[in-house]
């Protein structure tokens, strides 16, 4: 099969590219990325070669996307390309709408124009808004109504609705997965876990929003990649699949776990003014993924976080290039 992976130089897209290459070495891959600040071509460089090529294209650039589809004969597209950082969406919502909504539309139009190419949209649990901290019995199911809090989540929800509309209106074979917070190697150090690891390694203050009580449902990126692969190969077009690990931790607990592993004092924690509109709790009910596709996460948080901290300790060369800006060369 010939697969187009967009956002392949980002965190989850690169992990998925490595994952797919290993699982399906016979497949041809086109790794697409606009190389925004979040894209890092060094990450995927080891993958390039026979049957795997990289193209620097903006998914919202209709001409460039159409030209790529005319040149290649894709069997499927997995769309990871997006602006992904909530804080940035609060200061610059426009770029989120362009990449996350229009970009998704441009890709789906190309899929339609070239024979109804199978399209998978990688989405987020943030489209459901948040849950109260004092109701641990509540979870997001695929039927929970969309109730977004940030320009980021609103742009992802818009793309999801557009994808479902392309299924219903044009019959485009679309699936959507909505996943909880990911962690693992190659995550850009603006996100909570790598940010805290790097600050701790450098004995700098660890900025924690509010009281650090916000709860996230953490999933190792490899478990997410396996889920996406299952949905792509065996999912039903027109369907949404929630992906999460029942691994809820509040931010302060996660930060303290990292400090303990690195042998750093909790006095490094610096509480800062809370994020505007900060969601309290996300919690996914992944029962459909389990019942219909047999998916279950395999990495326990305790193991995954230990491996991830160790990965950043051992891969200083990767993140040092980000801190000093040379990763963009
Ligand atoms: N990180 C998480 O915890 C998480 C959880 C659930 C869902 N998601 C979703 O997964 C996807 C990937 O997230 P991530 O954490 O890897 O993000 P990321 O920011 O690390 O990577 C995004 C990649 O997309 C590229 N990109 C951005 N705009 C583009 C455009 N217009 N054209 C082409 N490429 C573009 C960037 O250069 C970058 O390489 C996103 O759609 C995100 O909404 C992420």
Tab-separated table of C-alpha atoms and ligand atoms in Angstrom:
chain	number	residue	atom	x	y	z
A	1	UNK	CA	0.000	0.000	0.000
A	2	UNK	CA	1.077	3.597	-0.558
A	3	UNK	CA	0.455	5.753	2.486
A	4	UNK	CA	0.579	9.525	2.885
A	5	UNK	CA	1.445	10.525	6.467
A	6	UNK	CA	0.993	14.247	7.089
A	7	UNK	CA	2.598	16.033	10.029
A	8	UNK	CA	5.216	13.260	9.882
A	9	UNK	CA	8.003	15.445	11.301
A	10	UNK	CA	6.016	16.171	14.473
A	11	UNK	CA	5.714	14.143	17.667
A	12	UNK	CA	3.008	11.560	16.946
A	13	UNK	CA	3.410	11.622	13.150
A	14	UNK	CA	7.097	10.673	13.431
A	15	UNK	CA	6.377	7.936	15.966
A	16	UNK	CA	3.640	6.613	13.666
A	17	UNK	CA	6.008	6.684	10.672
A	18	UNK	CA	8.585	4.593	12.571
A	19	UNK	CA	5.808	2.302	13.780
A	20	UNK	CA	4.332	1.760	10.300
A	21	UNK	CA	7.723	1.244	8.674
A	22	UNK	CA	8.499	-1.518	11.158
A	23	UNK	CA	5.091	-3.174	10.923
A	24	UNK	CA	4.758	-2.898	7.107
A	25	UNK	CA	8.249	-2.651	5.591
A	26	UNK	CA	6.861	-3.470	2.142
A	27	UNK	CA	4.674	-0.329	2.013
A	28	UNK	CA	5.624	2.955	0.303
A	29	UNK	CA	5.439	6.014	2.518
A	30	UNK	CA	5.300	9.676	1.640
A	31	UNK	CA	6.090	11.703	4.758
A	32	UNK	CA	4.654	15.200	4.423
A	33	UNK	CA	5.285	18.157	6.696
A	34	UNK	CA	5.317	21.943	6.352
A	35	UNK	CA	8.169	22.048	8.903
A	36	UNK	CA	6.610	24.663	11.144
A	37	UNK	CA	8.445	25.330	14.430
A	38	UNK	CA	7.032	21.951	15.627
A	39	UNK	CA	8.361	19.927	12.693
A	40	UNK	CA	11.844	18.436	12.884
A	41	UNK	CA	13.239	16.754	9.789
A	42	UNK	CA	16.161	15.303	11.789
A	43	UNK	CA	13.675	13.080	13.618
A	44	UNK	CA	12.569	11.229	10.484
A	45	UNK	CA	15.862	11.379	8.572
A	46	UNK	CA	16.726	7.744	9.478
A	47	UNK	CA	13.534	6.577	7.748
A	48	UNK	CA	14.213	8.118	4.353
A	49	UNK	CA	15.418	5.921	1.529
A	50	UNK	CA	13.920	3.137	-0.534
A	51	UNK	CA	10.108	3.466	-0.550
A	52	UNK	CA	10.100	6.376	1.909
A	53	UNK	CA	10.372	9.987	0.812
A	54	UNK	CA	9.836	13.345	2.461
A	55	UNK	CA	7.960	16.309	0.960
A	56	UNK	CA	7.822	19.763	2.505
A	57	UNK	CA	4.255	20.869	1.790
A	58	UNK	CA	1.669	22.910	3.666
A	59	UNK	CA	-1.605	20.929	3.716
A	60	UNK	CA	-3.540	24.177	3.235
A	61	UNK	CA	-1.686	24.785	-0.062
A	62	UNK	CA	-4.267	23.362	-2.464
A	63	UNK	CA	-2.081	23.436	-5.583
A	64	UNK	CA	0.832	21.689	-3.883
A	65	UNK	CA	-1.418	19.017	-2.373
A	66	UNK	CA	-3.219	18.376	-5.676
A	67	UNK	CA	0.131	18.137	-7.495
A	68	UNK	CA	1.351	15.561	-4.960
A	69	UNK	CA	-1.799	13.468	-5.398
A	70	UNK	CA	-1.420	13.674	-9.194
A	71	UNK	CA	2.120	12.365	-8.896
A	72	UNK	CA	1.486	9.579	-6.366
A	73	UNK	CA	-1.274	7.022	-6.246
A	74	UNK	CA	-2.194	6.987	-2.576
A	75	UNK	CA	-4.220	4.179	-1.039
A	76	UNK	CA	-4.665	6.006	2.259
A	77	UNK	CA	-3.929	9.233	4.121
A	78	UNK	CA	-3.367	9.629	7.871
A	79	UNK	CA	-3.602	13.282	8.858
A	80	UNK	CA	-1.503	14.307	11.850
A	81	UNK	CA	-0.656	17.749	10.441
A	82	UNK	CA	-1.998	20.416	12.751
A	83	UNK	CA	-1.123	23.245	15.024
A	84	UNK	CA	-1.285	21.448	18.353
A	85	UNK	CA	-0.390	23.721	21.259
A	86	UNK	CA	-3.340	25.209	23.177
A	87	UNK	CA	-1.338	28.181	24.513
A	88	UNK	CA	-0.362	29.218	20.981
A	89	UNK	CA	-3.982	28.953	19.857
A	90	UNK	CA	-4.919	31.505	22.509
A	91	UNK	CA	-2.462	34.058	21.111
A	92	UNK	CA	-2.703	33.119	17.387
A	93	UNK	CA	-6.015	31.409	16.593
A	94	UNK	CA	-5.850	32.263	12.856
A	95	UNK	CA	-3.066	29.808	11.997
A	96	UNK	CA	-5.018	27.044	13.803
A	97	UNK	CA	-8.052	27.581	11.609
A	98	UNK	CA	-5.955	27.609	8.466
A	99	UNK	CA	-3.947	24.440	9.133
A	100	UNK	CA	-6.409	22.418	11.174
A	101	UNK	CA	-9.655	23.184	9.330
A	102	UNK	CA	-8.783	24.377	5.810
A	103	UNK	CA	-5.814	22.016	5.632
A	104	UNK	CA	-8.053	19.046	6.446
A	105	UNK	CA	-10.525	20.170	3.796
A	106	UNK	CA	-7.792	20.491	1.147
A	107	UNK	CA	-6.574	16.961	1.915
A	108	UNK	CA	-10.088	15.509	1.758
A	109	UNK	CA	-10.786	17.326	-1.522
A	110	UNK	CA	-7.673	15.710	-2.978
A	111	UNK	CA	-8.838	12.319	-1.661
A	112	UNK	CA	-12.165	12.847	-3.403
A	113	UNK	CA	-10.572	14.018	-6.651
A	114	UNK	CA	-8.312	10.953	-6.816
A	115	UNK	CA	-10.850	8.175	-6.514
A	116	UNK	CA	-12.072	8.383	-2.915
A	117	UNK	CA	-8.813	7.734	-1.089
A	118	UNK	CA	-9.214	6.297	2.442
A	119	UNK	CA	-8.743	9.173	4.927
A	120	UNK	CA	-8.033	8.988	8.643
A	121	UNK	CA	-8.277	12.124	10.767
A	122	UNK	CA	-6.240	12.166	13.979
A	123	UNK	CA	-8.261	14.120	16.501
A	124	UNK	CA	-8.279	14.767	20.224
A	125	UNK	CA	-10.374	14.263	23.355
A	126	UNK	CA	-10.266	18.042	23.765
A	127	UNK	CA	-13.188	18.337	21.317
A	128	UNK	CA	-15.424	17.141	24.177
A	129	UNK	CA	-14.453	20.024	26.487
A	130	UNK	CA	-13.780	19.040	30.085
A	131	UNK	CA	-15.272	17.090	32.990
A	132	UNK	CA	-15.621	18.215	36.613
A	133	UNK	CA	-12.892	17.128	39.030
A	134	UNK	CA	-15.441	15.789	41.548
A	135	UNK	CA	-17.179	13.354	39.155
A	136	UNK	CA	-14.658	10.532	38.562
A	137	UNK	CA	-17.565	8.412	37.295
A	138	UNK	CA	-17.903	10.516	34.110
A	139	UNK	CA	-16.044	9.711	30.870
A	140	UNK	CA	-16.140	10.910	27.269
A	141	UNK	CA	-17.777	8.436	24.893
A	142	UNK	CA	-18.038	8.849	21.122
A	143	UNK	CA	-21.582	10.178	21.715
A	144	UNK	CA	-20.564	12.913	24.161
A	145	UNK	CA	-21.487	16.214	22.556
A	146	UNK	CA	-18.724	18.505	21.332
A	147	UNK	CA	-18.122	21.396	23.709
A	148	UNK	CA	-14.796	23.070	23.013
A	149	UNK	CA	-12.841	25.437	25.265
A	150	UNK	CA	-9.883	26.746	23.228
A	151	UNK	CA	-9.353	27.874	19.632
A	152	UNK	CA	-7.229	24.702	19.272
A	153	UNK	CA	-10.011	22.342	20.314
A	154	UNK	CA	-12.577	24.339	18.318
A	155	UNK	CA	-10.454	23.967	15.183
A	156	UNK	CA	-10.090	20.217	15.760
A	157	UNK	CA	-13.843	19.841	16.318
A	158	UNK	CA	-14.532	21.794	13.118
A	159	UNK	CA	-12.242	19.453	11.179
A	160	UNK	CA	-13.978	16.406	12.705
A	161	UNK	CA	-17.397	17.682	11.676
A	162	UNK	CA	-16.149	18.446	8.187
A	163	UNK	CA	-14.714	14.937	7.914
A	164	UNK	CA	-18.054	13.404	8.941
A	165	UNK	CA	-19.807	15.673	6.439
A	166	UNK	CA	-17.478	14.463	3.657
A	167	UNK	CA	-18.432	10.896	4.555
A	168	UNK	CA	-22.160	11.611	4.561
A	169	UNK	CA	-22.280	13.979	1.583
A	170	UNK	CA	-19.645	12.542	-0.749
A	171	UNK	CA	-19.196	9.024	0.604
A	172	UNK	CA	-15.495	9.655	1.277
A	173	UNK	CA	-14.229	6.726	3.401
A	174	UNK	CA	-13.297	8.708	6.500
A	175	UNK	CA	-12.559	7.593	10.066
A	176	UNK	CA	-11.708	9.724	13.096
A	177	UNK	CA	-9.798	8.811	16.260
A	178	UNK	CA	-10.002	11.045	19.334
A	179	UNK	CA	-7.130	10.403	21.671
A	180	UNK	CA	-6.175	11.580	25.131
A	181	UNK	CA	-2.816	13.193	26.005
A	182	UNK	CA	0.189	11.413	24.544
A	183	UNK	CA	3.706	11.182	25.901
A	184	UNK	CA	6.891	9.518	24.659
A	185	UNK	CA	10.011	10.223	22.586
A	186	UNK	CA	10.318	13.133	20.120
A	187	UNK	CA	7.696	15.370	21.752
A	188	UNK	CA	8.407	19.065	21.275
A	189	UNK	CA	9.587	20.558	24.591
A	190	UNK	CA	6.735	23.038	24.903
A	191	UNK	CA	4.355	20.269	26.065
A	192	UNK	CA	4.075	19.398	29.764
A	193	UNK	CA	6.174	16.231	30.087
A	194	UNK	CA	9.222	17.115	27.926
A	195	UNK	CA	9.127	20.719	29.173
A	196	UNK	CA	9.316	19.568	32.781
A	197	UNK	CA	12.040	16.999	32.063
A	198	UNK	CA	14.246	19.566	30.330
A	199	UNK	CA	13.708	22.236	33.004
A	200	UNK	CA	14.523	19.718	35.724
A	201	UNK	CA	17.655	18.514	33.913
A	202	UNK	CA	18.838	22.125	33.781
A	203	UNK	CA	17.833	22.853	37.424
A	204	UNK	CA	15.466	25.579	36.240
A	205	UNK	CA	12.024	26.345	37.746
A	206	UNK	CA	9.233	24.011	36.521
A	207	UNK	CA	6.225	26.215	35.651
A	208	UNK	CA	2.970	24.549	36.763
A	209	UNK	CA	-0.355	26.175	35.879
A	210	UNK	CA	-2.628	27.113	38.804
A	211	UNK	CA	-2.386	24.507	41.556
A	212	UNK	CA	-1.476	21.689	39.132
A	213	UNK	CA	-4.809	19.990	39.791
A	214	UNK	CA	-5.866	19.637	36.144
A	215	UNK	CA	-6.265	15.970	35.267
A	216	UNK	CA	-5.172	14.401	31.973
A	217	UNK	CA	-5.562	10.819	30.745
A	218	UNK	CA	-2.002	9.909	29.668
A	219	UNK	CA	-1.350	7.406	26.884
A	220	UNK	CA	2.014	6.261	25.575
A	221	UNK	CA	2.430	7.351	21.956
A	222	UNK	CA	3.067	3.773	20.775
A	223	UNK	CA	-0.328	2.682	22.099
A	224	UNK	CA	-1.868	5.567	20.144
A	225	UNK	CA	-0.005	4.523	16.972
A	226	UNK	CA	-1.306	0.952	17.303
A	227	UNK	CA	-4.829	2.260	17.727
A	228	UNK	CA	-4.616	4.430	14.612
A	229	UNK	CA	-3.232	1.542	12.570
A	230	UNK	CA	-6.140	-0.664	13.670
A	231	UNK	CA	-8.714	1.994	12.793
A	232	UNK	CA	-7.071	2.589	9.418
A	233	UNK	CA	-7.015	-1.095	8.518
A	234	UNK	CA	-10.170	-2.384	10.222
A	235	UNK	CA	-12.272	0.615	11.238
A	236	UNK	CA	-15.647	1.381	9.697
A	237	UNK	CA	-15.850	4.493	7.496
A	238	UNK	CA	-18.010	7.222	9.011
A	239	UNK	CA	-17.161	6.126	12.559
A	240	UNK	CA	-15.421	7.900	15.439
A	241	UNK	CA	-13.152	5.953	17.844
A	242	UNK	CA	-12.081	7.191	21.283
A	243	UNK	CA	-8.556	6.230	22.319
A	244	UNK	CA	-7.413	6.483	25.936
A	245	UNK	CA	-5.768	4.455	28.645
A	246	UNK	CA	-7.731	5.073	31.876
A	247	UNK	CA	-4.489	6.599	33.088
A	248	UNK	CA	-5.609	9.733	34.851
A	249	UNK	CA	-3.025	11.820	36.668
A	250	UNK	CA	-3.129	15.432	37.770
A	251	UNK	CA	-0.347	17.630	36.414
A	252	UNK	CA	1.311	18.046	39.811
A	253	UNK	CA	1.589	14.268	40.257
A	254	UNK	CA	3.173	13.943	36.814
A	255	UNK	CA	5.664	16.723	37.580
A	256	UNK	CA	6.582	15.196	40.949
A	257	UNK	CA	7.080	11.778	39.309
A	258	UNK	CA	9.562	13.325	36.863
A	259	UNK	CA	11.442	15.162	39.620
A	260	UNK	CA	11.665	11.988	41.705
A	261	UNK	CA	13.088	9.969	38.818
A	262	UNK	CA	15.701	12.624	38.105
A	263	UNK	CA	16.558	13.014	41.797
A	264	UNK	CA	15.630	16.727	41.742
A	265	UNK	CA	13.947	18.635	44.594
A	266	UNK	CA	10.235	19.584	44.536
A	267	UNK	CA	11.326	23.124	45.425
A	268	UNK	CA	11.967	23.551	41.664
A	269	UNK	CA	8.167	23.644	41.130
A	270	UNK	CA	6.992	27.216	40.408
A	271	UNK	CA	3.227	27.784	40.343
A	272	UNK	CA	2.233	30.263	37.618
A	273	UNK	CA	-1.040	32.028	36.689
A	274	UNK	CA	-3.508	29.533	35.218
A	275	UNK	CA	-4.138	29.221	31.447
A	276	UNK	CA	-7.269	31.061	30.239
A	277	UNK	CA	-10.185	28.618	29.894
A	278	UNK	CA	-8.036	25.773	31.257
A	279	UNK	CA	-9.880	22.443	31.001
A	280	UNK	CA	-10.160	20.660	34.369
A	281	UNK	CA	-10.297	16.997	33.512
A	282	UNK	CA	-10.227	14.811	30.411
A	283	UNK	CA	-11.109	11.143	30.638
A	284	UNK	CA	-11.768	8.861	27.693
A	285	UNK	CA	-13.960	5.779	27.635
A	286	UNK	CA	-12.139	3.544	25.095
A	287	UNK	CA	-14.685	0.680	25.287
A	288	UNK	CA	-15.556	0.853	21.574
A	289	UNK	CA	-11.902	0.469	20.502
A	290	UNK	CA	-11.652	-2.582	22.727
A	291	UNK	CA	-14.974	-4.177	21.777
A	292	UNK	CA	-14.797	-3.586	18.014
A	293	UNK	CA	-11.078	-3.616	17.254
A	294	UNK	CA	-9.609	-5.512	20.205
A	295	UNK	CA	-7.362	-2.590	21.185
A	296	UNK	CA	-5.992	-2.174	24.694
A	297	UNK	CA	-3.064	-0.043	25.800
A	298	UNK	CA	-0.035	-2.124	26.750
A	299	UNK	CA	2.308	0.434	28.353
A	300	UNK	CA	1.649	1.128	32.030
A	301	UNK	CA	2.139	4.793	32.917
A	302	UNK	CA	4.799	3.952	35.531
A	303	UNK	CA	6.885	2.150	32.891
A	304	UNK	CA	6.181	4.592	30.069
A	305	UNK	CA	7.096	7.703	32.032
A	306	UNK	CA	10.315	6.078	33.279
A	307	UNK	CA	11.313	5.143	29.712
A	308	UNK	CA	10.382	8.603	28.460
A	309	UNK	CA	12.422	10.463	31.089
A	310	UNK	CA	15.327	8.141	30.279
A	311	UNK	CA	14.912	8.820	26.555
A	312	UNK	CA	15.281	12.580	27.086
A	313	UNK	CA	18.294	12.005	29.341
A	314	UNK	CA	19.949	9.884	26.637
A	315	UNK	CA	18.939	12.025	23.656
A	316	UNK	CA	20.207	15.415	24.698
A	317	UNK	CA	21.542	15.956	21.135
A	318	UNK	CA	17.962	15.812	19.799
A	319	UNK	CA	16.487	18.433	22.133
A	320	UNK	CA	19.585	20.601	22.438
A	321	UNK	CA	19.181	21.398	18.714
A	322	UNK	CA	15.641	22.551	19.467
A	323	UNK	CA	16.703	24.723	22.389
A	324	UNK	CA	19.448	26.417	20.344
A	325	UNK	CA	17.345	26.575	17.148
A	326	UNK	CA	19.722	24.580	14.923
A	327	UNK	CA	17.088	21.853	14.364
A	328	UNK	CA	15.571	24.123	11.704
A	329	UNK	CA	18.693	24.085	9.538
B	1	LIG	N1	0.031	15.402	21.463
B	1	LIG	C1	-1.090	14.919	21.967
B	1	LIG	O1	-1.148	14.620	23.160
B	1	LIG	C2	-2.289	14.692	21.077
B	1	LIG	C3	-3.402	14.014	21.612
B	1	LIG	C4	-4.495	13.769	20.779
B	1	LIG	C5	-4.470	14.186	19.474
B	1	LIG	N2	-3.397	14.867	18.985
B	1	LIG	C6	-3.427	15.261	17.564
B	1	LIG	O2	-2.407	14.531	16.901
B	1	LIG	C7	-1.871	15.286	15.834
B	1	LIG	C8	-0.372	15.375	15.980
B	1	LIG	O3	-0.072	15.991	17.224
B	1	LIG	P1	1.432	16.174	17.720
B	1	LIG	O4	1.406	16.213	19.186
B	1	LIG	O5	2.289	15.222	17.012
B	1	LIG	O6	1.716	17.655	17.179
B	1	LIG	P2	3.070	18.343	16.770
B	1	LIG	O7	2.837	19.803	16.942
B	1	LIG	O8	4.237	17.716	17.462
B	1	LIG	O9	3.224	18.001	15.230
B	1	LIG	C9	2.430	18.576	14.229
B	1	LIG	C10	3.190	18.487	12.913
B	1	LIG	O10	2.337	19.035	11.895
B	1	LIG	C11	3.103	19.901	11.084
B	1	LIG	N3	2.197	20.914	10.517
B	1	LIG	C12	1.544	21.906	11.172
B	1	LIG	N4	0.803	22.612	10.308
B	1	LIG	C13	0.992	22.048	9.083
B	1	LIG	C14	0.498	22.330	7.789
B	1	LIG	N5	-0.331	23.356	7.567
B	1	LIG	N6	0.875	21.535	6.763
B	1	LIG	C15	1.720	20.487	6.973
B	1	LIG	N7	2.252	20.199	8.163
B	1	LIG	C16	1.873	20.967	9.222
B	1	LIG	C17	4.148	20.496	12.005
B	1	LIG	O11	5.289	20.980	11.280
B	1	LIG	C18	4.468	19.309	12.904
B	1	LIG	O12	5.519	18.538	12.363
B	1	LIG	C19	-2.569	16.652	15.888
B	1	LIG	O13	-3.583	16.656	14.927
B	1	LIG	C20	-3.142	16.718	17.288
B	1	LIG	O14	-4.317	17.484	17.300
B	1	LIG	C21	-2.301	15.124	19.759
